[in-house]
Structure formats: structure tokens, C-alpha cells
PDB file of C-alpha atoms in Angstrom:
ATOM      1  CA  MET S   1      36.560 121.352  -7.478  1.00 41.00           C
ATOM      2  CA  ARG S   2      38.899 118.344  -7.739  1.00 45.00           C
ATOM      3  CA  THR S   3      40.727 119.428  -4.594  1.00 43.00           C
ATOM      4  CA  SER S   4      37.452 119.830  -2.698  1.00 44.00           C
ATOM      5  CA  SER S   5      36.258 116.397  -3.851  1.00 45.00           C
ATOM      6  CA  LYS S   6      39.495 114.756  -2.792  1.00 45.00           C
ATOM      7  CA  LEU S   7      39.318 116.472   0.587  1.00 41.00           C
ATOM      8  CA  LEU S   8      35.730 115.315   1.086  1.00 41.00           C
ATOM      9  CA  LEU S   9      36.632 111.737   0.180  1.00 41.00           C
ATOM     10  CA  CYS S  10      39.558 111.802   2.607  1.00 44.00           C
ATOM     11  CA  LEU S  11      37.352 113.082   5.399  1.00 41.00           C
ATOM     12  CA  MET S  12      34.756 110.386   4.689  1.00 43.00           C
ATOM     13  CA  ALA S  13      37.383 107.649   4.696  1.00 40.00           C
ATOM     14  CA  ALA S  14      38.878 108.896   7.941  1.00 40.00           C
ATOM     15  CA  THR S  15      35.452 108.987   9.574  1.00 37.00           C
ATOM     16  CA  MET S  16      34.629 105.448   8.436  1.00 37.00           C
ATOM     17  CA  SER S  17      37.933 104.140   9.814  1.00 34.00           C
ATOM     18  CA  LEU S  18      37.254 105.459  13.300  1.00 35.00           C
ATOM     19  CA  PRO S  19      36.196 102.829  15.860  1.00 37.00           C
ATOM     20  CA  SER S  20      32.596 103.014  17.060  1.00 45.00           C
ATOM     21  CA  GLN S  21      32.164 105.004  20.239  1.00 60.00           C
ATOM     22  CA  ALA S  22      32.289 102.823  23.368  1.00 88.00           C
ATOM     23  CA  LEU S  23      28.920 102.303  24.991  1.00 97.00           C
ATOM     24  CA  ASN S  24      28.088 103.615  28.445  1.00 98.00           C
ATOM     25  CA  ILE S  25      26.575 100.782  30.494  1.00 98.00           C
ATOM     26  CA  PHE S  26      24.831 101.370  33.816  1.00 98.00           C
ATOM     27  CA  THR S  27      24.147  98.331  35.979  1.00 98.00           C
ATOM     28  CA  CYS S  28      22.127  98.185  39.160  1.00 98.00           C
ATOM     29  CA  GLU S  29      24.227  95.427  40.739  1.00 98.00           C
ATOM     30  CA  PRO S  30      27.952  94.568  40.557  1.00 98.00           C
ATOM     31  CA  GLU S  31      27.348  91.056  39.199  1.00 98.00           C
ATOM     32  CA  TYR S  32      25.940  92.556  36.007  1.00 98.00           C
ATOM     33  CA  ALA S  33      28.821  95.007  35.761  1.00 98.00           C
ATOM     34  CA  ALA S  34      31.203  92.039  35.939  1.00 98.00           C
ATOM     35  CA  LEU S  35      29.217  90.161  33.308  1.00 98.00           C
ATOM     36  CA  ALA S  36      29.055  93.193  31.005  1.00 98.00           C
ATOM     37  CA  THR S  37      32.829  93.570  31.334  1.00 98.00           C
ATOM     38  CA  GLU S  38      33.257  90.030  30.010  1.00 98.00           C
ATOM     39  CA  LEU S  39      31.072  90.799  26.989  1.00 98.00           C
ATOM     40  CA  ALA S  40      31.975  94.432  26.247  1.00 97.00           C
ATOM     41  CA  PRO S  41      35.395  95.172  27.775  1.00 95.00           C
ATOM     42  CA  GLU S  42      35.743  98.392  25.777  1.00 95.00           C
ATOM     43  CA  ALA S  43      32.535  99.843  27.222  1.00 97.00           C
ATOM     44  CA  SER S  44      32.386 102.290  30.112  1.00 97.00           C
ATOM     45  CA  ILE S  45      30.640 100.249  32.826  1.00 98.00           C
ATOM     46  CA  TYR S  46      29.298 101.481  36.147  1.00 97.00           C
ATOM     47  CA  SER S  47      27.495  99.687  38.992  1.00 98.00           C
ATOM     48  CA  ALA S  48      25.042 101.628  41.149  1.00 97.00           C
ATOM     49  CA  THR S  49      25.622  99.326  44.132  1.00 97.00           C
ATOM     50  CA  SER S  50      28.390  97.267  45.665  1.00 96.00           C
ATOM     51  CA  ALA S  51      28.355  93.747  47.078  1.00 96.00           C
ATOM     52  CA  LEU S  52      28.361  95.312  50.547  1.00 95.00           C
ATOM     53  CA  GLN S  53      25.167  97.234  49.847  1.00 94.00           C
ATOM     54  CA  ASP S  54      21.599  95.986  50.040  1.00 93.00           C
ATOM     55  CA  PRO S  55      20.234  96.401  46.487  1.00 93.00           C
ATOM     56  CA  HIS S  56      16.702  96.787  47.877  1.00 92.00           C
ATOM     57  CA  HIS S  57      17.594 100.100  49.526  1.00 90.00           C
ATOM     58  CA  VAL S  58      19.553 102.680  47.551  1.00 94.00           C
ATOM     59  CA  GLN S  59      19.464 106.478  47.513  1.00 91.00           C
ATOM     60  CA  ALA S  60      18.868 108.181  44.162  1.00 89.00           C
ATOM     61  CA  ARG S  61      22.012 110.270  44.631  1.00 93.00           C
ATOM     62  CA  PRO S  62      23.021 113.007  42.166  1.00 95.00           C
ATOM     63  CA  SER S  63      26.058 110.941  41.145  1.00 96.00           C
ATOM     64  CA  LEU S  64      23.808 108.015  40.172  1.00 97.00           C
ATOM     65  CA  ILE S  65      21.464 110.320  38.288  1.00 97.00           C
ATOM     66  CA  ALA S  66      24.413 111.702  36.318  1.00 97.00           C
ATOM     67  CA  LYS S  67      25.663 108.208  35.458  1.00 98.00           C
ATOM     68  CA  LEU S  68      22.251 107.036  34.282  1.00 98.00           C
ATOM     69  CA  ARG S  69      21.764 110.240  32.264  1.00 98.00           C
ATOM     70  CA  ARG S  70      24.778 109.252  30.130  1.00 98.00           C
ATOM     71  CA  ALA S  71      23.878 105.551  29.811  1.00 98.00           C
ATOM     72  CA  ASP S  72      23.206 103.834  26.504  1.00 98.00           C
ATOM     73  CA  LEU S  73      22.260 100.574  28.225  1.00 98.00           C
ATOM     74  CA  MET S  74      20.899  99.813  31.697  1.00 98.00           C
ATOM     75  CA  ILE S  75      21.111  96.280  33.111  1.00 98.00           C
ATOM     76  CA  CYS S  76      19.273  95.419  36.335  1.00 98.00           C
ATOM     77  CA  ALA S  77      17.907  92.339  38.070  1.00 98.00           C
ATOM     78  CA  GLY S  78      14.265  93.393  37.944  1.00 97.00           C
ATOM     79  CA  SER S  79      11.538  91.396  39.678  1.00 94.00           C
ATOM     80  CA  GLU S  80      10.988  94.517  41.816  1.00 93.00           C
ATOM     81  CA  LEU S  81      14.414  94.267  43.463  1.00 95.00           C
ATOM     82  CA  GLU S  82      15.095  97.924  42.629  1.00 96.00           C
ATOM     83  CA  ILE S  83      11.490  99.131  42.839  1.00 94.00           C
ATOM     84  CA  GLY S  84      12.244 101.423  45.789  1.00 93.00           C
ATOM     85  CA  TRP S  85      14.794 103.576  43.953  1.00 96.00           C
ATOM     86  CA  LEU S  86      15.240 102.849  40.246  1.00 97.00           C
ATOM     87  CA  PRO S  87      12.011 104.490  38.955  1.00 97.00           C
ATOM     88  CA  MET S  88      12.997 107.731  40.697  1.00 96.00           C
ATOM     89  CA  LEU S  89      16.462 107.467  39.187  1.00 97.00           C
ATOM     90  CA  GLN S  90      15.053 106.938  35.709  1.00 97.00           C
ATOM     91  CA  MET S  91      12.728 109.910  36.071  1.00 97.00           C
ATOM     92  CA  LYS S  92      15.384 112.310  37.358  1.00 97.00           C
ATOM     93  CA  SER S  93      18.012 111.251  34.817  1.00 97.00           C
ATOM     94  CA  ASN S  94      15.638 112.247  31.975  1.00 96.00           C
ATOM     95  CA  ASN S  95      17.335 109.790  29.614  1.00 98.00           C
ATOM     96  CA  PRO S  96      14.840 108.368  27.099  1.00 98.00           C
ATOM     97  CA  LYS S  97      17.247 105.536  26.227  1.00 98.00           C
ATOM     98  CA  VAL S  98      16.796 103.878  29.625  1.00 98.00           C
ATOM     99  CA  ARG S  99      13.068 104.184  30.120  1.00 97.00           C
ATOM    100  CA  ASP S 100      11.248 100.894  30.575  1.00 97.00           C
ATOM    101  CA  GLY S 101      10.295  99.350  27.278  1.00 96.00           C
ATOM    102  CA  GLN S 102      13.155 100.983  25.365  1.00 97.00           C
ATOM    103  CA  PRO S 103      15.994  99.070  23.642  1.00 97.00           C
ATOM    104  CA  GLY S 104      18.479 100.413  26.197  1.00 98.00           C
ATOM    105  CA  VAL S 105      16.882  98.553  29.128  1.00 98.00           C
ATOM    106  CA  LEU S 106      17.458  94.949  30.165  1.00 98.00           C
ATOM    107  CA  TYR S 107      15.958  93.321  33.238  1.00 98.00           C
ATOM    108  CA  ALA S 108      17.414  89.897  33.970  1.00 98.00           C
ATOM    109  CA  ALA S 109      14.034  88.778  35.296  1.00 97.00           C
ATOM    110  CA  ASP S 110      12.607  89.167  31.775  1.00 97.00           C
ATOM    111  CA  VAL S 111      14.972  86.584  30.250  1.00 98.00           C
ATOM    112  CA  VAL S 112      15.175  83.835  32.895  1.00 98.00           C
ATOM    113  CA  ASP S 113      12.752  81.703  34.882  1.00 97.00           C
ATOM    114  CA  ALA S 114      12.732  82.833  38.504  1.00 96.00           C
ATOM    115  CA  LEU S 115      12.470  80.586  41.543  1.00 95.00           C
ATOM    116  CA  GLY S 116       9.928  81.400  44.237  1.00 87.00           C
ATOM    117  CA  LYS S 117       7.195  83.006  42.142  1.00 82.00           C
ATOM    118  CA  LEU S 118       4.017  83.815  44.065  1.00 70.00           C
ATOM    119  CA  ASP S 119       0.436  83.962  42.816  1.00 62.00           C
ATOM    120  CA  LYS S 120      -0.644  86.447  45.478  1.00 65.00           C
ATOM    121  CA  VAL S 121       1.267  88.938  47.646  1.00 57.00           C
ATOM    122  CA  ASP S 122       0.096  91.143  50.511  1.00 53.00           C
ATOM    123  CA  ARG S 123       1.815  93.303  53.110  1.00 52.00           C
ATOM    124  CA  SER S 124       1.488  90.676  55.825  1.00 48.00           C
ATOM    125  CA  MET S 125       4.054  88.543  53.953  1.00 47.00           C
ATOM    126  CA  GLY S 126       6.854  91.092  54.338  1.00 48.00           C
ATOM    127  CA  ASP S 127       9.265  92.195  51.617  1.00 57.00           C
ATOM    128  CA  VAL S 128       8.569  89.488  49.036  1.00 58.00           C
ATOM    129  CA  HIS S 129       8.779  89.516  45.256  1.00 59.00           C
ATOM    130  CA  ALA S 130       5.730  88.226  43.426  1.00 69.00           C
ATOM    131  CA  GLY S 131       7.807  87.726  40.286  1.00 72.00           C
ATOM    132  CA  GLY S 132      10.225  85.458  42.101  1.00 90.00           C
ATOM    133  CA  ASN S 133      13.633  85.659  43.726  1.00 95.00           C
ATOM    134  CA  PRO S 134      15.755  88.269  41.884  1.00 96.00           C
ATOM    135  CA  HIS S 135      19.239  87.081  42.950  1.00 96.00           C
ATOM    136  CA  PHE S 136      19.879  85.187  39.728  1.00 97.00           C
ATOM    137  CA  HIS S 137      23.649  85.505  39.691  1.00 98.00           C
ATOM    138  CA  PHE S 138      24.259  82.341  41.707  1.00 98.00           C
ATOM    139  CA  SER S 139      22.712  80.204  38.973  1.00 98.00           C
ATOM    140  CA  PRO S 140      25.318  79.342  36.302  1.00 98.00           C
ATOM    141  CA  THR S 141      22.644  78.440  33.752  1.00 98.00           C
ATOM    142  CA  ARG S 142      20.810  81.726  34.250  1.00 98.00           C
ATOM    143  CA  ILE S 143      24.050  83.707  34.032  1.00 98.00           C
ATOM    144  CA  GLU S 144      24.620  82.207  30.599  1.00 98.00           C
ATOM    145  CA  GLN S 145      21.095  83.128  29.539  1.00 98.00           C
ATOM    146  CA  ILE S 146      21.564  86.689  30.780  1.00 98.00           C
ATOM    147  CA  ALA S 147      24.896  86.902  28.936  1.00 98.00           C
ATOM    148  CA  GLU S 148      23.119  85.989  25.698  1.00 98.00           C
ATOM    149  CA  ALA S 149      20.468  88.662  26.336  1.00 98.00           C
ATOM    150  CA  ILE S 150      23.113  91.307  27.063  1.00 98.00           C
ATOM    151  CA  THR S 151      24.945  90.423  23.849  1.00 98.00           C
ATOM    152  CA  ALA S 152      21.725  90.808  21.868  1.00 98.00           C
ATOM    153  CA  LYS S 153      21.275  94.282  23.381  1.00 98.00           C
ATOM    154  CA  LEU S 154      24.873  95.239  22.608  1.00 98.00           C
ATOM    155  CA  ILE S 155      24.446  94.238  18.983  1.00 98.00           C
ATOM    156  CA  LEU S 156      21.155  96.141  18.754  1.00 98.00           C
ATOM    157  CA  LEU S 157      22.754  99.313  20.116  1.00 98.00           C
ATOM    158  CA  ASP S 158      26.112  98.938  18.353  1.00 97.00           C
ATOM    159  CA  PRO S 159      25.531  96.819  15.212  1.00 97.00           C
ATOM    160  CA  SER S 160      28.889  97.732  13.671  1.00 96.00           C
ATOM    161  CA  SER S 161      30.601  95.674  16.406  1.00 97.00           C
ATOM    162  CA  LYS S 162      28.348  92.629  16.033  1.00 97.00           C
ATOM    163  CA  ALA S 163      31.173  90.200  15.223  1.00 98.00           C
ATOM    164  CA  VAL S 164      33.185  91.379  18.217  1.00 97.00           C
ATOM    165  CA  TYR S 165      30.274  90.919  20.625  1.00 98.00           C
ATOM    166  CA  GLN S 166      29.489  87.479  19.216  1.00 98.00           C
ATOM    167  CA  GLN S 167      33.096  86.410  19.686  1.00 98.00           C
ATOM    168  CA  LYS S 168      33.177  87.724  23.255  1.00 98.00           C
ATOM    169  CA  LEU S 169      30.000  85.787  24.059  1.00 98.00           C
ATOM    170  CA  ALA S 170      31.399  82.587  22.530  1.00 98.00           C
ATOM    171  CA  ASP S 171      34.615  82.988  24.507  1.00 98.00           C
ATOM    172  CA  PHE S 172      32.737  83.662  27.754  1.00 98.00           C
ATOM    173  CA  ARG S 173      30.360  80.750  27.192  1.00 98.00           C
ATOM    174  CA  GLU S 174      33.247  78.320  26.634  1.00 98.00           C
ATOM    175  CA  ARG S 175      35.126  79.423  29.741  1.00 98.00           C
ATOM    176  CA  TRP S 176      31.933  79.551  31.822  1.00 98.00           C
ATOM    177  CA  GLN S 177      30.841  76.026  30.890  1.00 98.00           C
ATOM    178  CA  GLN S 178      34.294  74.653  31.664  1.00 98.00           C
ATOM    179  CA  ALA S 179      34.273  76.416  35.038  1.00 98.00           C
ATOM    180  CA  GLU S 180      30.736  75.219  35.792  1.00 98.00           C
ATOM    181  CA  SER S 181      31.828  71.623  35.250  1.00 98.00           C
ATOM    182  CA  LYS S 182      34.762  72.155  37.603  1.00 98.00           C
ATOM    183  CA  TRP S 183      32.589  73.789  40.271  1.00 98.00           C
ATOM    184  CA  ALA S 184      30.000  71.015  40.109  1.00 97.00           C
ATOM    185  CA  GLN S 185      32.725  68.427  40.679  1.00 98.00           C
ATOM    186  CA  GLN S 186      34.305  70.354  43.543  1.00 98.00           C
ATOM    187  CA  ALA S 187      30.952  70.947  45.238  1.00 98.00           C
ATOM    188  CA  GLN S 188      29.859  67.301  45.390  1.00 98.00           C
ATOM    189  CA  PRO S 189      30.434  67.144  49.197  1.00 97.00           C
ATOM    190  CA  LEU S 190      27.908  69.990  49.626  1.00 98.00           C
ATOM    191  CA  LYS S 191      24.976  68.066  48.173  1.00 97.00           C
ATOM    192  CA  GLY S 192      22.345  67.447  50.841  1.00 97.00           C
ATOM    193  CA  GLN S 193      23.979  69.777  53.366  1.00 97.00           C
ATOM    194  CA  LYS S 194      21.589  71.860  55.471  1.00 97.00           C
ATOM    195  CA  VAL S 195      22.041  75.543  56.298  1.00 98.00           C
ATOM    196  CA  VAL S 196      20.289  78.414  58.020  1.00 97.00           C
ATOM    197  CA  ALA S 197      20.570  81.611  55.980  1.00 97.00           C
ATOM    198  CA  TYR S 198      19.656  85.283  56.116  1.00 94.00           C
ATOM    199  CA  HIS S 199      16.855  86.122  53.672  1.00 89.00           C
ATOM    200  CA  SER S 200      16.692  84.056  50.456  1.00 91.00           C
ATOM    201  CA  SER S 201      19.861  85.681  49.153  1.00 94.00           C
ATOM    202  CA  TYR S 202      21.490  82.377  48.153  1.00 97.00           C
ATOM    203  CA  LEU S 203      18.383  80.515  46.989  1.00 96.00           C
ATOM    204  CA  TYR S 204      19.803  79.883  43.517  1.00 98.00           C
ATOM    205  CA  LEU S 205      23.146  78.770  44.924  1.00 98.00           C
ATOM    206  CA  PHE S 206      21.516  76.220  47.224  1.00 98.00           C
ATOM    207  CA  ASP S 207      19.237  75.041  44.426  1.00 98.00           C
ATOM    208  CA  TRP S 208      22.175  74.528  42.063  1.00 98.00           C
ATOM    209  CA  LEU S 209      24.342  72.700  44.609  1.00 98.00           C
ATOM    210  CA  GLY S 210      21.542  70.568  46.035  1.00 98.00           C
ATOM    211  CA  MET S 211      21.755  72.171  49.486  1.00 98.00           C
ATOM    212  CA  GLU S 212      18.778  72.781  51.773  1.00 97.00           C
ATOM    213  CA  GLN S 213      17.966  76.014  53.601  1.00 97.00           C
ATOM    214  CA  ILE S 214      16.067  74.764  56.648  1.00 97.00           C
ATOM    215  CA  GLY S 215      15.573  78.159  58.292  1.00 96.00           C
ATOM    216  CA  ASP S 216      15.676  81.885  57.665  1.00 96.00           C
ATOM    217  CA  LEU S 217      17.137  84.378  60.112  1.00 96.00           C
ATOM    218  CA  GLU S 218      14.354  86.769  59.090  1.00 94.00           C
ATOM    219  CA  PRO S 219      10.960  86.043  60.654  1.00 93.00           C
ATOM    220  CA  LYS S 220       9.531  87.601  57.472  1.00 88.00           C
ATOM    221  CA  PRO S 221      11.417  88.889  54.424  1.00 85.00           C
ATOM    222  CA  GLY S 222      12.838  92.316  55.190  1.00 83.00           C
ATOM    223  CA  LEU S 223      12.369  92.092  58.974  1.00 89.00           C
ATOM    224  CA  PRO S 224      15.358  91.712  61.348  1.00 91.00           C
ATOM    225  CA  PRO S 225      15.625  88.623  63.579  1.00 93.00           C
ATOM    226  CA  THR S 226      13.633  88.774  66.812  1.00 95.00           C
ATOM    227  CA  THR S 227      14.515  87.033  70.063  1.00 95.00           C
ATOM    228  CA  SER S 228      11.551  84.660  69.800  1.00 96.00           C
ATOM    229  CA  HIS S 229      12.372  83.827  66.168  1.00 97.00           C
ATOM    230  CA  LEU S 230      16.001  83.107  67.003  1.00 96.00           C
ATOM    231  CA  ALA S 231      14.860  80.856  69.846  1.00 97.00           C
ATOM    232  CA  SER S 232      12.711  78.879  67.407  1.00 97.00           C
ATOM    233  CA  LEU S 233      15.669  78.534  65.051  1.00 97.00           C
ATOM    234  CA  LEU S 234      17.789  77.271  67.932  1.00 97.00           C
ATOM    235  CA  GLU S 235      15.243  74.506  68.548  1.00 96.00           C
ATOM    236  CA  LEU S 236      15.303  73.719  64.838  1.00 95.00           C
ATOM    237  CA  THR S 237      19.086  73.294  64.815  1.00 95.00           C
ATOM    238  CA  GLU S 238      18.868  70.744  67.623  1.00 93.00           C
ATOM    239  CA  THR S 239      16.918  68.325  65.453  1.00 92.00           C
ATOM    240  CA  ASN S 240      18.298  69.372  62.034  1.00 92.00           C
ATOM    241  CA  LYS S 241      21.958  70.158  62.565  1.00 92.00           C
ATOM    242  CA  PRO S 242      22.944  72.619  59.825  1.00 96.00           C
ATOM    243  CA  MET S 243      26.380  72.904  58.293  1.00 96.00           C
ATOM    244  CA  ALA S 244      26.531  76.688  58.776  1.00 97.00           C
ATOM    245  CA  ILE S 245      24.579  79.870  59.369  1.00 97.00           C
ATOM    246  CA  ILE S 246      25.049  81.999  56.268  1.00 98.00           C
ATOM    247  CA  TYR S 247      24.722  85.732  55.700  1.00 97.00           C
ATOM    248  CA  THR S 248      26.060  88.386  53.336  1.00 96.00           C
ATOM    249  CA  GLY S 249      28.383  91.298  53.974  1.00 94.00           C
ATOM    250  CA  TYR S 250      25.536  93.814  54.030  1.00 94.00           C
ATOM    251  CA  GLN S 251      23.343  91.882  56.465  1.00 95.00           C
ATOM    252  CA  ASP S 252      23.517  92.330  60.252  1.00 94.00           C
ATOM    253  CA  SER S 253      25.704  89.577  61.710  1.00 96.00           C
ATOM    254  CA  ARG S 254      24.337  89.770  65.259  1.00 96.00           C
ATOM    255  CA  GLY S 255      21.522  87.275  64.764  1.00 96.00           C
ATOM    256  CA  ALA S 256      23.811  84.839  62.963  1.00 97.00           C
ATOM    257  CA  ASN S 257      26.453  85.105  65.691  1.00 97.00           C
ATOM    258  CA  TRP S 258      23.849  84.682  68.454  1.00 97.00           C
ATOM    259  CA  LEU S 259      22.563  81.497  66.880  1.00 97.00           C
ATOM    260  CA  SER S 260      26.052  80.278  66.031  1.00 97.00           C
ATOM    261  CA  LYS S 261      27.259  80.559  69.610  1.00 97.00           C
ATOM    262  CA  ARG S 262      24.286  78.722  71.110  1.00 96.00           C
ATOM    263  CA  ALA S 263      23.858  76.079  68.418  1.00 96.00           C
ATOM    264  CA  GLY S 264      27.548  75.323  68.031  1.00 95.00           C
ATOM    265  CA  VAL S 265      27.297  75.934  64.289  1.00 95.00           C
ATOM    266  CA  PRO S 266      29.740  78.238  62.453  1.00 96.00           C
ATOM    267  CA  ALA S 267      28.454  81.581  61.189  1.00 97.00           C
ATOM    268  CA  LEU S 268      29.702  82.065  57.635  1.00 97.00           C
ATOM    269  CA  GLN S 269      29.738  85.376  55.809  1.00 97.00           C
ATOM    270  CA  LEU S 270      29.787  84.649  52.091  1.00 97.00           C
ATOM    271  CA  PRO S 271      30.629  87.271  49.463  1.00 97.00           C
ATOM    272  CA  PHE S 272      27.526  88.295  47.580  1.00 97.00           C
ATOM    273  CA  GLY S 273      29.067  89.777  44.470  1.00 97.00           C
ATOM    274  CA  PRO S 274      32.267  90.956  42.782  1.00 97.00           C
ATOM    275  CA  GLY S 275      34.113  94.025  43.986  1.00 93.00           C
ATOM    276  CA  VAL S 276      35.015  92.885  47.507  1.00 90.00           C
ATOM    277  CA  ASP S 277      37.777  90.772  49.050  1.00 87.00           C
ATOM    278  CA  GLY S 278      39.845  90.861  45.875  1.00 92.00           C
ATOM    279  CA  ILE S 279      36.993  89.373  43.832  1.00 97.00           C
ATOM    280  CA  ASP S 280      36.720  91.093  40.453  1.00 97.00           C
ATOM    281  CA  THR S 281      34.946  88.542  38.255  1.00 98.00           C
ATOM    282  CA  LEU S 282      32.042  86.130  38.484  1.00 98.00           C
ATOM    283  CA  PHE S 283      34.554  83.299  38.106  1.00 98.00           C
ATOM    284  CA  GLU S 284      36.398  84.474  41.214  1.00 98.00           C
ATOM    285  CA  LEU S 285      33.106  84.926  43.071  1.00 98.00           C
ATOM    286  CA  TYR S 286      32.067  81.324  42.450  1.00 98.00           C
ATOM    287  CA  ASP S 287      35.559  80.056  43.325  1.00 98.00           C
ATOM    288  CA  LYS S 288      35.466  81.873  46.655  1.00 98.00           C
ATOM    289  CA  VAL S 289      31.906  80.926  47.613  1.00 98.00           C
ATOM    290  CA  ILE S 290      32.425  77.235  46.888  1.00 98.00           C
ATOM    291  CA  ALA S 291      35.778  77.202  48.698  1.00 98.00           C
ATOM    292  CA  ASP S 292      34.199  78.829  51.788  1.00 98.00           C
ATOM    293  CA  LEU S 293      31.292  76.386  51.779  1.00 98.00           C
ATOM    294  CA  LEU S 294      33.620  73.403  51.450  1.00 98.00           C
ATOM    295  CA  ALA S 295      35.728  74.702  54.349  1.00 97.00           C
ATOM    296  CA  ALA S 296      32.595  74.959  56.514  1.00 95.00           C
ATOM    297  CA  ALA S 297      31.526  71.440  55.518  1.00 94.00           C
ATOM    298  CA  ALA S 298      34.956  70.098  56.430  1.00 92.00           C
ATOM    299  CA  GLU S 299      34.802  71.856  59.796  1.00 84.00           C
ATOM    300  CA  LYS S 300      31.450  70.224  60.498  1.00 71.00           C
TER     301      LYS S 300
END
């Protein structure tokens, strides 16, 4: 009996000394994968999309279904950005942890105030989001708020590692605030600069830096540029000379290049998220975007 008791105690002690199992985190966009990596570096983190992929339009592929089936936590932008594919993915994965309303789900739109909210939406308005613009990751303040919400979820799902998650958040917050101060100083020459952009992809960036988007390459959200719309933008640039015509890596460059050539304004492809052009973190993303904008302003 004594031997059995000692063996049981040894097994219990060994079990208690084992580290908690790393969480599986599924993110809809690469910016949230990068943020989760800052806060839970030991977790297994997967992004359903890349920065070269339009997050509005994604196929519910078997590989994505398998990843979501194993997820303990799902982090997405929300505000209907993923409405065309995420519900199907959730249904097919058959994972109760990541059903809406469960502790394993976090939509960034639920924890920040969105720009561009609309009281009424109809089909004539194009691909708009009534809940506001979902591209929150170019707002430093909102990134910090989302980081706090992610940390709260991590602690809820893995309470034994609470102190670790709190320390990671404190470390990220300190570095992020220092970087934000640096970026704000560097970006002073961009304040008041005018741009034409594709979609409202960089709305939060322009809002933060005090820039003005005077035109949109889309005649309506989700619709490609038409000849008549581009002609109207050309007239606009003659009276309101923009600094640049901006688009992302997943948007068609033809309209931007057409307008650039005729207006004499540089077309500038900005990175839209981590995972491209050697950009692995949100810090590197902001560094690159601000550097590219400053180079365009200097060229002007």
C-alpha cells in the first residue's frame, strides 16, 4: 500500500509540474496573428489569410476547416469583414469552442469603436459595412485595446498562465507606446497631405496621421474602377493635387497606374499586413508604411 501511495504521489507531482498545453489560435487576418504572437509566443498560431489576399473573399478550404477544428481561440476583425466565408468555416469545422458567443471567439469590432458606422445600408451602396470600417490594425490606439482583449481571452482559456500573459501584455504595451511616439514624430510631414486610395483600406491610418483621402478608386465599395470614374478622379487631381495614389498588394493596380500616369502623381503600393516583404511584426509594418509615405511626400 505504501509503495502504491508513493507512486501515486509521484505521478501527481509530475503531472502538476508539466507546463500547460500551448493554445491553438486561429486568426482570420495576419495582423491578428502577429499581435497574438506578441502576447502568446508559445501558442500555435495560424492566419487564414495573407496580406496579399482580400479578406472579404476567402474559400472555406479543407485546410482552413482542419485548422479551425483544432482551435481553442479564434480572433477576427468582425464588422462583417469575413461574413462571406467565416460562418461556413465555423459550421464545417464543428468546433463548439469557436462558435459565436463562446469564450473562444474574439471579434476586434466588439472591443473598439469603429470609424465609418452607418445607420442604414442597402445594396445600392455597394460592399459597405454597417458596423464601420473593419481594418482596425492601422490605428495604434485600437491595436492596444485589441491586445488587452486578447490577453483577457488568453487568461480565461489558460488561467494557469495568467502571470505570463499579463507580463507579455505589459511588455508589448511599453514597446508599442514608445514606438507610437516615434512614429508620430516621424510622420509630422504627412499631416494634411492628400491622397487618392483604393477602397477605405487605410482609413484608420489616414485618420491617425491627419491625412485626407480625397478620392476612392472604387466608384462604390467592392466595384472595380470604371473609365468614367477614373476620368472624374483625374479632374479632381487637377484642383486637389494629391501626394500619391495608394493601393494594397491584393488590389488591381491598373486603375492606380492609369491615374498616376495622367495625373503625374506616383502610384504607391503599401503593405497591408505582416507576412510580406520581410515584414513579420506590426512594428515592422508601421515602420515600412510610414517610411514609404514619407518617401512619396518627399518626391512630391
